[in-house]
Amino acid sequence: MTIFNQRSTGNFQGVDPRLYEILTMARESSGIPFELSEGMRTPERQQELYGRGASQTLNSKHLSGNAADIFIPDGSGGVNWDFEAYRPIADAAKAAAAQLGYDDFVWGGDWESLRDGVHFQGLRFMSPTLAPYVGENVTVRYDPRDLVEVRVFH
């Protein structure tokens, strides 16, 4: 099994476990040793990126753990930012998502405007955290722009 480096592993904290699963499978099947640059973000980090033009929104999926950005090390301490270099990873990630039955997986490189080849996201967050409390898997579907409180009744 292909292992992400320590920094990437730390960057997966708070990210939807399905994204970790998809990207791990994509890393293995694509044969490209990419790493995770950003996972879950704080509102302050999102504001910083928005303020300097590195993000187009204050409502990023990163805020809710539904997004991950990757990078391909170029072997000499830099990063390969060539959009087409990310396409095989995206193809492998889409195949993994389909294999796992995750129908809400999105690659930013498929967007019509502002294509973002390093960005991967899910539209739902699934966490195993609630399962021990209710004795079964729980799916919480929400719009992170309109989330105040989540209550689970069983």
C-alpha positions in Angstrom: 0.0 0.0 0.0 1.2 3.5 -0.8 1.7 5.7 2.2 1.4 9.5 2.2 4.2 11.4 4.0 3.8 12.6 7.6 2.7 16.2 6.5 0.1 14.9 4.2 -1.2 12.5 6.8 -1.6 15.4 9.2 -3.3 17.5 6.5 -6.0 14.8 6.2 -7.2 15.5 9.8 -10.8 16.6 9.8 -11.3 15.6 6.1 -14.1 13.4 5.0 -12.7 9.8 5.4 -14.1 9.0 2.0 -11.8 11.5 0.4 -8.8 9.9 2.1 -10.0 6.5 0.9 -10.4 7.8 -2.7 -7.1 9.6 -2.8 -5.2 6.7 -1.3 -6.6 4.4 -4.0 -5.8 7.0 -6.7 -2.3 7.4 -5.4 -1.8 3.6 -5.6 -3.4 3.0 -8.9 -2.0 6.1 -10.7 1.5 5.3 -9.6 2.0 9.1 -9.1 3.4 9.9 -5.7 1.3 13.0 -5.0 0.9 14.5 -1.5 -1.9 16.5 0.2 -1.2 20.3 0.5 -4.5 21.3 2.2 -7.4 19.6 3.7 -9.7 21.1 6.3 -9.3 24.9 6.7 -10.1 27.3 9.4 -12.2 30.3 8.5 -9.1 32.4 9.1 -7.0 30.4 6.6 -9.8 30.6 4.1 -10.0 34.4 4.6 -6.3 34.7 4.1 -6.4 32.7 0.8 -9.4 34.6 -0.4 -7.7 37.9 0.5 -4.6 37.2 -1.6 -6.7 35.7 -4.5 -5.7 32.1 -4.0 -9.3 31.2 -3.4 -12.4 32.5 -5.1 -14.8 32.0 -2.2 -15.2 32.4 1.5 -17.5 29.4 1.4 -15.0 26.7 0.5 -15.7 23.0 0.9 -12.4 22.9 2.8 -14.2 24.6 5.7 -16.3 21.6 6.3 -13.7 18.9 5.6 -15.3 18.1 2.2 -12.2 19.1 0.1 -8.6 18.3 -0.4 -5.9 19.9 -2.5 -2.9 17.8 -3.7 0.4 18.5 -5.3 3.0 16.5 -7.3 6.6 16.9 -6.0 8.9 17.5 -9.0 11.8 15.6 -7.4 14.0 18.7 -6.9 12.2 20.2 -4.0 9.6 22.0 -6.1 6.1 21.2 -7.3 4.8 20.2 -10.7 1.8 22.5 -11.4 1.2 21.3 -15.0 -2.6 20.8 -15.2 -2.3 17.7 -17.4 0.0 16.0 -14.9 -3.0 15.9 -12.5 -5.4 14.3 -15.1 -4.2 10.7 -14.5 -4.7 11.2 -10.8 -8.2 12.5 -11.3 -9.1 9.6 -13.6 -7.8 7.2 -11.0 -9.7 9.1 -8.2 -13.0 9.1 -10.2 -12.6 5.3 -10.8 -12.0 4.8 -7.1 -15.0 6.8 -6.2 -17.2 4.9 -8.7 -15.8 1.6 -7.4 -16.6 2.6 -3.8 -20.1 3.9 -4.8 -19.4 7.5 -3.9 -21.6 9.4 -6.4 -20.9 12.8 -5.0 -17.1 13.0 -5.8 -15.9 16.0 -7.9 -12.6 16.9 -9.5 -12.0 20.7 -9.7 -10.4 20.1 -13.2 -13.9 19.3 -14.6 -15.4 22.7 -13.6 -16.4 24.9 -16.5 -14.9 28.0 -15.1 -11.8 28.3 -12.8 -10.6 24.8 -13.4 -8.7 23.6 -10.4 -6.7 20.5 -11.2 -5.3 20.1 -7.7 -8.8 20.2 -6.0 -11.0 17.2 -5.1 -14.2 17.3 -3.1 -17.3 15.5 -2.0 -20.7 17.0 -1.7 -21.6 15.1 1.4 -19.6 14.4 4.5 -19.7 10.9 5.9 -18.1 10.2 9.2 -17.9 7.0 11.2 -17.9 9.0 14.4 -21.7 8.7 15.0 -21.9 5.0 14.2 -20.9 3.7 17.7 -23.6 5.9 19.3 -26.5 4.7 17.2 -25.2 1.2 16.3 -25.2 1.7 12.5 -23.6 4.0 9.8 -25.1 7.4 9.7 -25.1 9.7 6.7 -25.6 13.4 7.4 -26.4 15.5 4.3 -26.2 19.2 4.5 -25.3 22.4 2.8 -22.3 23.8 4.7 -23.5 27.4 3.8 -26.6 26.7 5.9 -25.4 24.6 8.8 -26.1 25.8 12.3 -26.7 22.6 14.2 -26.9 18.9 13.5 -29.1 16.7 15.6 -29.4 13.0 15.2 -32.4 11.2 16.5 -32.5 7.5 16.5 
